[in-house]
CSV table of C-alpha atoms in Angstrom, one decimal:
chain,number,residue,atom,x,y,z
F,24,MET,CA,-55.9,2.7,-66.7
F,25,THR,CA,-56.1,-1.0,-66.0
F,26,PRO,CA,-59.2,-2.9,-65.3
F,27,LEU,CA,-58.1,-3.3,-61.6
F,28,ASP,CA,-57.7,0.5,-61.2
F,29,GLU,CA,-61.2,1.1,-62.6
F,30,THR,CA,-62.6,-1.4,-60.1
F,31,LEU,CA,-60.9,0.3,-57.2
F,32,THR,CA,-62.0,3.8,-58.2
F,33,SER,CA,-65.6,2.7,-58.8
F,34,GLU,CA,-65.9,1.5,-55.2
F,35,VAL,CA,-66.2,4.6,-53.1
F,36,LEU,CA,-66.3,4.3,-49.3
F,37,THR,CA,-69.0,6.2,-47.6
F,38,PRO,CA,-68.2,8.3,-44.5
F,39,GLU,CA,-70.3,6.0,-42.3
F,40,GLU,CA,-68.1,3.0,-43.0
F,41,ALA,CA,-65.5,2.4,-40.3
F,42,ILE,CA,-62.3,0.5,-40.9
F,43,GLN,CA,-61.2,-1.6,-37.9
F,44,LEU,CA,-57.6,-1.5,-36.9
F,45,LEU,CA,-56.5,-4.7,-35.3
F,46,GLU,CA,-53.4,-5.3,-33.2
F,47,GLU,CA,-51.9,-8.1,-31.2
F,48,ARG,CA,-50.5,-7.8,-27.7
F,49,LEU,CA,-48.2,-10.2,-25.9
F,50,VAL,CA,-48.5,-10.3,-22.1
F,51,VAL,CA,-45.5,-11.8,-20.4
F,52,ARG,CA,-45.7,-12.9,-16.8
F,53,SER,CA,-42.7,-14.1,-14.9
F,54,GLN,CA,-42.4,-15.9,-11.7
F,55,LYS,CA,-39.4,-16.6,-9.5
F,56,ARG,CA,-39.1,-20.0,-8.0
F,57,LYS,CA,-36.3,-21.8,-6.2
F,58,VAL,CA,-34.9,-24.7,-8.2
F,59,GLY,CA,-31.8,-25.4,-6.1
F,60,GLU,CA,-28.8,-24.0,-4.1
F,61,ILE,CA,-25.2,-23.5,-4.8
F,62,VAL,CA,-22.2,-22.5,-2.7
F,63,VAL,CA,-19.2,-20.6,-4.2
F,64,ARG,CA,-16.0,-20.6,-2.2
F,65,LYS,CA,-12.3,-20.2,-2.6
F,66,GLU,CA,-9.6,-22.6,-1.3
F,67,ILE,CA,-5.9,-22.0,-1.4
F,68,GLU,CA,-3.7,-25.0,-1.8
F,69,THR,CA,0.1,-25.2,-1.2
F,70,ARG,CA,1.9,-27.8,-3.1
F,71,MET,CA,5.6,-28.6,-2.6
F,72,ILE,CA,7.3,-29.2,-5.9
F,73,GLU,CA,11.0,-30.0,-6.2
F,74,VAL,CA,12.4,-28.0,-9.1
F,75,PRO,CA,16.0,-27.6,-9.8
F,76,VAL,CA,17.0,-23.9,-9.8
F,77,ARG,CA,20.1,-22.8,-11.6
F,78,ARG,CA,21.7,-19.6,-10.6
F,79,GLU,CA,24.8,-17.8,-11.9
F,80,LYS,CA,27.1,-16.1,-9.5
F,81,LEU,CA,30.1,-13.8,-10.1
F,82,ILE,CA,32.6,-14.4,-7.4
F,83,VAL,CA,35.4,-11.8,-6.7
F,84,GLU,CA,38.3,-13.4,-4.9
F,85,ARG,CA,41.7,-12.0,-3.9
F,86,VAL,CA,44.5,-14.5,-4.7
F,87,GLU,CA,47.6,-12.7,-3.4
F,88,PRO,CA,48.6,-12.0,-0.7
F,89,GLY,CA,46.5,-14.8,0.7
F,90,TYR,CA,43.2,-16.1,-0.5
F,91,GLU,CA,40.1,-14.0,0.4
F,92,ARG,CA,36.6,-14.0,-1.0
F,93,ILE,CA,35.8,-10.3,-1.5
F,94,ALA,CA,32.3,-10.3,-3.0
F,95,GLU,CA,29.6,-12.5,-4.5
F,96,LEU,CA,27.2,-11.1,-7.1
F,97,ASP,CA,24.0,-12.9,-8.3
F,98,ILE,CA,23.6,-12.8,-12.1
F,99,GLY,CA,20.6,-14.1,-14.0
F,100,GLU,CA,18.0,-13.7,-11.2
F,101,ARG,CA,14.7,-11.9,-11.3
F,102,TYR,CA,15.0,-8.7,-9.3
F,103,PRO,CA,12.1,-6.8,-7.5
F,104,ASN,CA,11.9,-4.2,-10.2
F,105,GLY,CA,10.9,-6.9,-12.7
F,106,THR,CA,14.0,-7.0,-14.7
F,107,ILE,CA,15.8,-10.2,-15.6
F,108,ALA,CA,19.5,-10.5,-16.0
F,109,ASN,CA,20.5,-11.4,-19.6
F,110,GLY,CA,17.4,-9.7,-20.8
F,111,HIS,CA,17.0,-6.2,-22.2
F,112,LYS,CA,17.6,-4.6,-18.8
F,113,ALA,CA,19.6,-6.3,-16.1
F,114,ASP,CA,20.6,-5.4,-12.6
F,115,VAL,CA,23.7,-6.6,-10.8
F,116,SER,CA,24.0,-6.2,-7.1
F,117,GLY,CA,26.4,-7.1,-4.3
F,118,GLU,CA,27.3,-6.2,-0.7
F,119,PHE,CA,30.7,-5.0,0.3
F,120,HIS,CA,32.1,-4.4,3.7
F,121,SER,CA,34.9,-2.2,2.6
F,122,PRO,CA,34.8,1.0,0.5
F,123,ASN,CA,38.2,0.0,-1.0
F,124,VAL,CA,36.7,-3.2,-2.5
F,125,ALA,CA,33.7,-1.3,-3.8
F,126,ARG,CA,36.1,1.3,-5.3
F,127,ASP,CA,38.2,-1.5,-7.0
F,128,LEU,CA,35.0,-3.0,-8.5
F,129,LEU,CA,33.7,0.3,-9.8
F,130,ASP,CA,37.2,1.1,-11.2
F,131,ALA,CA,37.3,-2.2,-13.0
F,132,ILE,CA,33.8,-1.5,-14.5
F,133,ALA,CA,34.9,2.0,-15.5
F,134,ARG,CA,38.0,0.7,-17.3
F,135,THR,CA,35.9,-1.8,-19.3
F,136,PRO,CA,35.7,-0.3,-22.9
F,137,ASP,CA,32.0,-1.1,-23.4
F,138,HIS,CA,30.7,-1.2,-19.9
F,139,ASN,CA,27.0,-0.9,-21.1
F,140,CYS,CA,25.9,0.7,-17.8
F,141,ALA,CA,22.5,2.5,-18.2
F,142,GLU,CA,22.5,3.7,-14.5
F,143,ILE,CA,24.6,3.2,-11.4
F,144,ARG,CA,23.0,3.3,-8.0
F,145,ILE,CA,25.1,3.4,-4.9
F,146,GLU,CA,23.6,2.9,-1.4
F,147,ILE,CA,25.7,3.1,1.7
F,148,THR,CA,24.5,1.8,5.1
F,149,LEU,CA,26.3,3.5,7.9
F,150,LYS,CA,26.9,2.2,11.4
F,151,ASP,CA,26.0,5.6,12.8
F,152,SER,CA,25.1,9.0,11.5
F,153,LYS,CA,28.5,10.5,12.1
F,154,HIS,CA,29.5,10.9,8.4
F,155,GLN,CA,25.9,11.0,6.9
F,156,GLU,CA,25.9,14.7,6.1
F,157,THR,CA,29.4,14.6,4.6
F,158,TYR,CA,28.7,11.6,2.4
F,159,GLN,CA,25.4,13.0,1.3
F,160,ALA,CA,27.0,16.3,0.3
F,161,TRP,CA,29.6,14.3,-1.8
F,162,PHE,CA,26.8,12.4,-3.5
F,163,ASP,CA,24.9,15.6,-4.3
F,164,ARG,CA,28.0,17.3,-5.6
F,165,CYS,CA,28.9,14.3,-7.9
F,166,ARG,CA,25.3,14.0,-9.1
F,167,LYS,CA,25.3,17.6,-10.4
F,168,SER,CA,28.4,17.2,-12.4
């Protein structure tokens, strides 16, 4: 035993002695007071900027017998489904007023060795509903095969 241990053991506390436990408390008070005002608002500005836009078009023309512009296809534009031509997925579209012209175009694409078509969508707008059922039946029959 060290001399310090002997000193501690020789001092014995009597039951009447009380040891005071002390603590500190922090009381926080907060007050709200106005120091100023702000306004948050949104404005929409429209600026006119002249920017050259370059578009690529594929033009299908008949040369013989007699010149006739058959179709015009936009290439390299951004389409509503988010694809961009010349990117990973590209859409090409055009309007034709003759089923024969559309057939010739589809035939030319089908004869291309590596046509690279992922999907082909055909939409026909009819003047009236006279042939609607027949055409839809043809579409359904071809889709199944």
